[in-house]
Coordinates of N, CA and C in Angstrom, one line a residue:
X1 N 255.9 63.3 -40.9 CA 255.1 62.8 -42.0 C 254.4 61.6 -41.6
X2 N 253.6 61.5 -42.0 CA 252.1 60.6 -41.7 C 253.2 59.6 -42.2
X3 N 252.8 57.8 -41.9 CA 253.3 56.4 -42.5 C 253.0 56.3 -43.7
X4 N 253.0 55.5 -44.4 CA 252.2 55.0 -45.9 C 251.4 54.7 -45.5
X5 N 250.6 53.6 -44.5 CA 249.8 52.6 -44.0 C 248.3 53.7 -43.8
X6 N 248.8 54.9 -43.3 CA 248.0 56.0 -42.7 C 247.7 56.8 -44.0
X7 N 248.2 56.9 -45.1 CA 247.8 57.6 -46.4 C 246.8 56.4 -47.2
X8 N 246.4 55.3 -46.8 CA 246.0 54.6 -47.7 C 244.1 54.5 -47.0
X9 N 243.5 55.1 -48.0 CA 241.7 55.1 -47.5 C 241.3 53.6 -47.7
X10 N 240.3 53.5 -46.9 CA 239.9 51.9 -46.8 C 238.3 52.1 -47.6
X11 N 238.1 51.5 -48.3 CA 236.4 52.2 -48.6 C 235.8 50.3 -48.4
X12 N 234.8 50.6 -47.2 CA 234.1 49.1 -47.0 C 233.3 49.3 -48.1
X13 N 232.2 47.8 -48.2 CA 231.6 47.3 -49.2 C 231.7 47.2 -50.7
X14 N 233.0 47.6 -51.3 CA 233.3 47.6 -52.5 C 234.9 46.9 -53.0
X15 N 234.4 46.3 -54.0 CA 233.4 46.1 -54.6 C 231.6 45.6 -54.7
X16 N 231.8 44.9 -53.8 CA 231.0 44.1 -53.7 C 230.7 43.9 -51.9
X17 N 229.6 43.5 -50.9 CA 229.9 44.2 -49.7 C 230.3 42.9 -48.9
X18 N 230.9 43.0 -48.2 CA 232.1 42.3 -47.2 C 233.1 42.3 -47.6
X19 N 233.8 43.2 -48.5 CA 235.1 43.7 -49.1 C 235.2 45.4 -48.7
X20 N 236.5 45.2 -48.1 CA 237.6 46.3 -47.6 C 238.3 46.5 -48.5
X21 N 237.9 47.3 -49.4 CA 238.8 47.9 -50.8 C 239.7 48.9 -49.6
X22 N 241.3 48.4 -50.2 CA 242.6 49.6 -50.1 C 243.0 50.0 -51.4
X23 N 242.2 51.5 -50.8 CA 242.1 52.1 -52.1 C 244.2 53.3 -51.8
X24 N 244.8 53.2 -52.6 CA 246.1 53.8 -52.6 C 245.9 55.3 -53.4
X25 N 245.0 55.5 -54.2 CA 244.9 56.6 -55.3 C 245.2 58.1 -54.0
X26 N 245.0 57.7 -52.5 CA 245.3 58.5 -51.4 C 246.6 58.8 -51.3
X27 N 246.9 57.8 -51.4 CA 248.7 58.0 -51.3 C 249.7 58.5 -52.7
X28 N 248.7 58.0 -53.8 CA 249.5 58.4 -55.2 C 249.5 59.6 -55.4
X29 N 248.5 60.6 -55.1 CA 248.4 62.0 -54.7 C 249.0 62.9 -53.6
X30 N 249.9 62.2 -52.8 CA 250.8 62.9 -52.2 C 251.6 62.8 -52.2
X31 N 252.7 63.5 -52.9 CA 254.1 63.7 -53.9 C 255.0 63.2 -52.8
X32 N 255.0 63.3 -51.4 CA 256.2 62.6 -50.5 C 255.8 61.4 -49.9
X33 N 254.8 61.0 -50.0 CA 254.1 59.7 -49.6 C 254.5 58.9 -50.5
X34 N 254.0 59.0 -52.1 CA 254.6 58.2 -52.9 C 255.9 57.8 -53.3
X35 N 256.7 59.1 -53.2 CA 258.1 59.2 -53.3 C 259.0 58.0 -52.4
X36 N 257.9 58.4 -50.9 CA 258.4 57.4 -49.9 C 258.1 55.9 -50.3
X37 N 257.1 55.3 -50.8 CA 256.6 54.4 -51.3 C 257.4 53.8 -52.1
X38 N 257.5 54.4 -53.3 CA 258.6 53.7 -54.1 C 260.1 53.8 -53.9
X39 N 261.3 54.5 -53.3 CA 262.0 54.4 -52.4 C 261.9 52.7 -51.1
X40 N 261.3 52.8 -50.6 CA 261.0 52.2 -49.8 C 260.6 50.7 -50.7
X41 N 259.6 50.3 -51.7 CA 259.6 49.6 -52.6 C 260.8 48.6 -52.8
X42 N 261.9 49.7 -53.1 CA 263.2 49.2 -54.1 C 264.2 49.2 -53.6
X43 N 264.2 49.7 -52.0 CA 265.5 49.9 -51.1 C 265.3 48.1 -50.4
X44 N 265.0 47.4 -50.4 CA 265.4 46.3 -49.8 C 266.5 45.2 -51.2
X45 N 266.0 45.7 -52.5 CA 266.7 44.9 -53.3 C 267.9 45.8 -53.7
X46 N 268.5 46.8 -52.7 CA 269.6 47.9 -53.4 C 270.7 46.8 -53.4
X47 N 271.4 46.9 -54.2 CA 272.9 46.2 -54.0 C 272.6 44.8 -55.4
X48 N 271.0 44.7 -55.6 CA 271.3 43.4 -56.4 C 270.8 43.6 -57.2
X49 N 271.6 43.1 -58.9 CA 271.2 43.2 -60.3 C 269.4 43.5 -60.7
X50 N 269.2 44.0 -61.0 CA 267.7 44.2 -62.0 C 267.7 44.6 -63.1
X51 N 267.4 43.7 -64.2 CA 267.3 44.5 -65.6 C 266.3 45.0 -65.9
X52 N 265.2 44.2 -65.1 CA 263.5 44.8 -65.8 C 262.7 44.8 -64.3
X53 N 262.0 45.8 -64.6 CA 260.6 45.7 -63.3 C 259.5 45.2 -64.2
X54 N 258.3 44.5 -63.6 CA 257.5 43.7 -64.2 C 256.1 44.4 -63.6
X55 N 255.3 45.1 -63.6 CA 254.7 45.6 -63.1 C 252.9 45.0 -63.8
X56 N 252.5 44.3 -62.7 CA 250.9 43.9 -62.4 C 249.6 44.4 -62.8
X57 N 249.2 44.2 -63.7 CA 247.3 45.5 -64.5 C 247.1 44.8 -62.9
X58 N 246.3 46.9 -62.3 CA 246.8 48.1 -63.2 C 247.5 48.8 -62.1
X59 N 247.3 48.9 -61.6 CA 248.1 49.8 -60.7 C 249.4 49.2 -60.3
X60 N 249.6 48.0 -60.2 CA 251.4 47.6 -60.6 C 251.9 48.8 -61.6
X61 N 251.3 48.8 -62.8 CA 251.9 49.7 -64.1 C 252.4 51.4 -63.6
X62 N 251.3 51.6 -62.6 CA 252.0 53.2 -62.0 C 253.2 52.7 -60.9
X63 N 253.1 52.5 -60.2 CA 254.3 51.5 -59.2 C 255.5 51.5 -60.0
X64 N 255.4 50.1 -60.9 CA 256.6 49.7 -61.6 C 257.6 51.0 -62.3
X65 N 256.2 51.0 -62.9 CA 257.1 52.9 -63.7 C 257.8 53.2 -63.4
X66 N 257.6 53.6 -62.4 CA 258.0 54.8 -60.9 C 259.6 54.0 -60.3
X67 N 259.5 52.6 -60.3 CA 260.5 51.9 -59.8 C 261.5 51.9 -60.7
X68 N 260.8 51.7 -62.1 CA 261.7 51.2 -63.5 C 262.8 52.4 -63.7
X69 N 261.5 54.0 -63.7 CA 262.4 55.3 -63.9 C 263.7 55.7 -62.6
X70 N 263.0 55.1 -61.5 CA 264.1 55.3 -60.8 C 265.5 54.9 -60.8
X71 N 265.3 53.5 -61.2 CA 266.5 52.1 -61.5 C 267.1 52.8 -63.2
X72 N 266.3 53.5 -63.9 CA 266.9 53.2 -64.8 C 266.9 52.2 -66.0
X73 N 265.8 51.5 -65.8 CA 266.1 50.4 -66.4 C 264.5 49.8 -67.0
X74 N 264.3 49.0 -68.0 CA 262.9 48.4 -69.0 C 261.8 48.0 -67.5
X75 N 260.7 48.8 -68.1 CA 259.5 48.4 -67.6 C 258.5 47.4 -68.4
X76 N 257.9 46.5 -67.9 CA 257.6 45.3 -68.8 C 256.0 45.2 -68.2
X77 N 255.0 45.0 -68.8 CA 253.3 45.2 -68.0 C 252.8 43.6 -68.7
X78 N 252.3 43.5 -67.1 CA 251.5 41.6 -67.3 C 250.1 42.6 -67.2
X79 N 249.3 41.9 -68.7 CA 248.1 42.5 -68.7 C 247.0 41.0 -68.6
X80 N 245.7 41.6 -68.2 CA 244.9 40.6 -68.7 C 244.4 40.0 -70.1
X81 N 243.8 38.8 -70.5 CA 244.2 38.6 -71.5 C 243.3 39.1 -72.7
X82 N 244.2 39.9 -73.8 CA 243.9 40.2 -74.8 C 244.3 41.8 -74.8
X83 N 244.8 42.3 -74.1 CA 244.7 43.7 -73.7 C 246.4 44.3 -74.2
X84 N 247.3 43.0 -74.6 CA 248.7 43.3 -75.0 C 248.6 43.7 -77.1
X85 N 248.9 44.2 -77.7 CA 248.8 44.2 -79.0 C 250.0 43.4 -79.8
X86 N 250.9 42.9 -79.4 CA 251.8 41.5 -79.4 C 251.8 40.3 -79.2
X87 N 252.6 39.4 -79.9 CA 252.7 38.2 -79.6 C 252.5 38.1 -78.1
X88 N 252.0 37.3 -77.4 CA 252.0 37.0 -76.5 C 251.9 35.5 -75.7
X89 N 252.5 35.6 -74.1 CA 252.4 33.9 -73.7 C 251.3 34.3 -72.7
X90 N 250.7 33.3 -72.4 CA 249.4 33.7 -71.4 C 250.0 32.4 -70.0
X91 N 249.2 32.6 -69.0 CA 249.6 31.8 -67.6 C 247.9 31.9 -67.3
X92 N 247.6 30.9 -67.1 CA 246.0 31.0 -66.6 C 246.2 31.2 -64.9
X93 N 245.1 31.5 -64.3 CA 245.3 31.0 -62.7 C 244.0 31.0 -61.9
X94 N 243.4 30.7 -61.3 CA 242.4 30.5 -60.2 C 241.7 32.0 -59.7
X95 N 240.3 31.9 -60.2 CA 239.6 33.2 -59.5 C 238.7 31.8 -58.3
X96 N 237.8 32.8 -57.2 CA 237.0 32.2 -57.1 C 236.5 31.4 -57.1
X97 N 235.6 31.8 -58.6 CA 235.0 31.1 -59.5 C 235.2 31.0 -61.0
X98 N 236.3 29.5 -61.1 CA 236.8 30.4 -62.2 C 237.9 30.1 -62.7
X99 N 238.7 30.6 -64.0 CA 240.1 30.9 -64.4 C 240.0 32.3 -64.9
X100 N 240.9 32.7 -64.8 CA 241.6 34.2 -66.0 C 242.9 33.8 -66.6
X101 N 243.3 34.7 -67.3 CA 244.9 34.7 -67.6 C 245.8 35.7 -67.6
X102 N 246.7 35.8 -67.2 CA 247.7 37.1 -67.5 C 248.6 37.0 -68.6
X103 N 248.6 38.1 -69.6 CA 249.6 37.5 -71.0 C 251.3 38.9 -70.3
X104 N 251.9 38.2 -71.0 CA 253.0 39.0 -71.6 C 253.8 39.1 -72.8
X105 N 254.3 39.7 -73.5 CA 254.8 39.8 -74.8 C 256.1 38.7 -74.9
X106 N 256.1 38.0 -75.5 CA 256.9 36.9 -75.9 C 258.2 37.4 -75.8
X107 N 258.6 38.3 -76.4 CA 259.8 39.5 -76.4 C 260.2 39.8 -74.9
X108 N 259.7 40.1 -74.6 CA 259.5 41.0 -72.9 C 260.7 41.0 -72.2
X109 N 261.5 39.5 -72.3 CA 262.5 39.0 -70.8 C 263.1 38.5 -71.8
X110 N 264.4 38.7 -71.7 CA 265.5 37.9 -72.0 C 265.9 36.6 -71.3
X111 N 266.2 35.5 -71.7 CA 266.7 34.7 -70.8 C 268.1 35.1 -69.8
X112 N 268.1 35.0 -68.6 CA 268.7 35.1 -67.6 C 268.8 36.8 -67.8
X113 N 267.6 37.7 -67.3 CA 267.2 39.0 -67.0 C 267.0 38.3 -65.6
X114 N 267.0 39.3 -64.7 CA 266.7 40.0 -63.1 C 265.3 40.5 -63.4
X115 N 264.7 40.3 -62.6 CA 263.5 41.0 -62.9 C 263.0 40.7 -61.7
X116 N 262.0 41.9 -61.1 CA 261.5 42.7 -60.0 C 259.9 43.1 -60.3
X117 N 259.4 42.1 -59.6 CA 257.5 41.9 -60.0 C 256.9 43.1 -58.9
X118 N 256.3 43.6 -59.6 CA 255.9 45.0 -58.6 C 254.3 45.4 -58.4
X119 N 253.5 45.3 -57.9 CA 252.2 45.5 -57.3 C 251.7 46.2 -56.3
X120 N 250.1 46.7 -56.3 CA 250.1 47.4 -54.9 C 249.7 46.7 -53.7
X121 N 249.2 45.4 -54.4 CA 248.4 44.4 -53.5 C 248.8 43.3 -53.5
X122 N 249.1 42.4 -52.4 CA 249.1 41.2 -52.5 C 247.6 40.6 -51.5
X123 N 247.0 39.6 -52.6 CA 246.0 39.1 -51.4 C 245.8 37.4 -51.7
X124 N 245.6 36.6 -52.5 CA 245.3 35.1 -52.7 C 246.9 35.4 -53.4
X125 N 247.6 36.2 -54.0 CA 248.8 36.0 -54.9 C 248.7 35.6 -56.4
X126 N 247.6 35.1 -56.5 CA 247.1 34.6 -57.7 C 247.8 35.1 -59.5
X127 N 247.6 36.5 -58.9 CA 248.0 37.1 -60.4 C 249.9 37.0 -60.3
X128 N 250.2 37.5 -59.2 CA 251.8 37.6 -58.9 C 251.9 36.1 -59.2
X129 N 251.2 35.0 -58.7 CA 252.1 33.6 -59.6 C 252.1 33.7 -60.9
X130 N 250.6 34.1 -61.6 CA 251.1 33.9 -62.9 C 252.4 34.7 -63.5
X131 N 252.2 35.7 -63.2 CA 253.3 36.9 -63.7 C 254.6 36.0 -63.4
X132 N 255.1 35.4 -62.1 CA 256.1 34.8 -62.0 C 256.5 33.7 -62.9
X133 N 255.3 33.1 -63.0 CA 255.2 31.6 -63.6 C 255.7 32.1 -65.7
X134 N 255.4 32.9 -65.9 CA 255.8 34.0 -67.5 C 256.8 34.5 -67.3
X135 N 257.5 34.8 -66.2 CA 259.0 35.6 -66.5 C 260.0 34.2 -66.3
X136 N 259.5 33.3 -65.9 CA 260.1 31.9 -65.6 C 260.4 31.2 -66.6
X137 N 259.2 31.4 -67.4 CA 258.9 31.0 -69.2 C 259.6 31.4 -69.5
X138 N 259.6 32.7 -70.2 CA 260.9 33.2 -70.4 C 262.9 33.2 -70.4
X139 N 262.8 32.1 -69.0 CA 263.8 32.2 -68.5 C 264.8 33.4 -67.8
X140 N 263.7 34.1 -67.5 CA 264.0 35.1 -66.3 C 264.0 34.9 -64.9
X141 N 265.0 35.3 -64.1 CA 264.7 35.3 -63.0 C 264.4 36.3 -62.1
X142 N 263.4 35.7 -61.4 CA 262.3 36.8 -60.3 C 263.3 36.9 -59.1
X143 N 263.8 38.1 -58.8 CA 264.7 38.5 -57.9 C 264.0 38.6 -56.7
X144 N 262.5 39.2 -57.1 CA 261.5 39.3 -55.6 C 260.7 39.6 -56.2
X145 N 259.0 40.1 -55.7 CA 258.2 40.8 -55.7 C 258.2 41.8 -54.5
X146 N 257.4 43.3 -55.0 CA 257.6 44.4 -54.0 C 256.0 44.9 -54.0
X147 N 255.1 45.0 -52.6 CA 253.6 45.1 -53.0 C 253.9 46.3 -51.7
X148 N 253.0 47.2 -52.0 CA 252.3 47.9 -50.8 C 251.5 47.3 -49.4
X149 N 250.7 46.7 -50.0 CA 249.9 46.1 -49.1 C 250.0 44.5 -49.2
X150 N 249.8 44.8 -47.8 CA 250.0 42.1 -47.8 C 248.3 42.3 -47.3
X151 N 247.7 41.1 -47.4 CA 246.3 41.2 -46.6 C 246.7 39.6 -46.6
X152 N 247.5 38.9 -45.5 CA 247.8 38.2 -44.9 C 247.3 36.7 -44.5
X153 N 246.1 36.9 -44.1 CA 244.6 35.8 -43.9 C 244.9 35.2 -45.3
X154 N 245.1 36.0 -46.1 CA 244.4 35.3 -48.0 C 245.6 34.2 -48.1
X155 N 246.7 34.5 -47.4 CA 248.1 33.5 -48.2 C 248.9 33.7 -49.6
X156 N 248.4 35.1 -49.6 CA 249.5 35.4 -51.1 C 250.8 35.1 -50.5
X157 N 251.4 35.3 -49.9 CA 252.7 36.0 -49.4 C 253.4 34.2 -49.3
X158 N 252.2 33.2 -48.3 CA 252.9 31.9 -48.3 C 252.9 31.5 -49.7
X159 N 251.9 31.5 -50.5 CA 252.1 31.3 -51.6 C 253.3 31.4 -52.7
X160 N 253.8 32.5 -52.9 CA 254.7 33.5 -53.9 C 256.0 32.4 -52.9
X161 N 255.9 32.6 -51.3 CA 257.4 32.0 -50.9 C 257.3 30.7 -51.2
X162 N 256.4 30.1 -51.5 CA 256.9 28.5 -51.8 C 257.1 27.8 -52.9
X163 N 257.5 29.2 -54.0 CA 257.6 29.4 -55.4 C 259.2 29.9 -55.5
X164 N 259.5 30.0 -53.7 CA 260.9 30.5 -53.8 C 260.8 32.0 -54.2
X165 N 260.4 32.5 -53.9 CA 260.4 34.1 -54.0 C 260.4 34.9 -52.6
X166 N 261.3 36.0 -53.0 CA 261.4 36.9 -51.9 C 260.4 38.1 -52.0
X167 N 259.8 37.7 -50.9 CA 258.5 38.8 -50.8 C 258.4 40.1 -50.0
X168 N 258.4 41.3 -50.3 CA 258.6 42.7 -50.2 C 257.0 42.9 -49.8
X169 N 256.5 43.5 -48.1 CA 255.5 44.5 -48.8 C 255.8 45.2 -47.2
X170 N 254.9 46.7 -47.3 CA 255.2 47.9 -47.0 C 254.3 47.8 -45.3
X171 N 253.3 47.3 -45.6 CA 252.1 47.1 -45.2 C 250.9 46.3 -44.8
X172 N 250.5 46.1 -43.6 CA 249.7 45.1 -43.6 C 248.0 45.4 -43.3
X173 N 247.1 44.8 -43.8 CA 245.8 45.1 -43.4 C 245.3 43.7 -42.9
X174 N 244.1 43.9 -41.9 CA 243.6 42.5 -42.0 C 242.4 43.2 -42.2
X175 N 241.5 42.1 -42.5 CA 240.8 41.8 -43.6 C 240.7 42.0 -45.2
X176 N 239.2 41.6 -45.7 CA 239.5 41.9 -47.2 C 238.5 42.1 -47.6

């Protein structure tokens, strides 16, 4: 069986051109690729507590799922903001050019819950802080993040560790 790394299509110029989109929808459609993926995802945190997986808009939300149903246990979605139909706490964070926000439902995390941030990308880390920075709110603790892809140059990865987090990913690309 082909790697993960080798299931994932690269499509240059998009969005926008001098961008190396990793596109995964390659790999989500191959029932033992993915299987391997998420397996592989959630086998570095075996042995330690998780109550909730937290899973990244949008394709964290297929990931997490997939991790949550396997564990057994609440899947919880950090959306962008306005896109939750609940109370919600928001985390702003750095585009570019710019701010956004990521919300999650005030409800979401119990204080002192395990929780497992789950994504297909890591690249600036940007959104994975906020999400962290909201399950922290909460008084949750982030046991790790688990990403498919690192794109490494960007500093997500130094980022997320100097937040004290243990950082999971499957795969590396360079560039972006």
């Amino acid at each position: 069986m082909q790697g993960i790394k080798d299931k994932i299509r690269t499509i240059p110029d998009y969005p926008k051109p001098g961008i190396m989109f990793r596109d995964i929808t390659t790999l989500l459609q191959d029932a033992r690729g993915f299987r391997k993926t998420v397996d592989e995802m959630v086998q570095p945190f075996a042995g330690t507590r998780i109550d909730k997986v937290v899973g990244i808009e949008a394709r964290g939300f297929i990931l997490g799922g997939a991790i949550a149903h396997q564990l057994s246990i609440g899947f919880v979605p950090v959306r962008k903001r306005g896109k939750l139909p609940s109370k919600t706490l928001a985390q702003e964070y750095q585009l570019e050019y710019g701010t956004d926000a990521m919300e999650i439902h005030i409800d979401a995390i119990q204080p002192g819950e395990q929780v497992l941030v789950v994504d297909d990308l890591i690249a600036t880390g940007g959104t994975a802080e906020a999400a962290i920075k909201l399950i922290r709110a909460h008084k949750g603790v982030v046991i790790g993040c688990s990403f498919i892809i690192d794109l490494p140059e960007l500093g997500g990865r130094r980022r997320l560790e100097a937040l004290d987090v243990k950082v999971l990913s499957l795969c590396e690309f360079e560039g972006h």
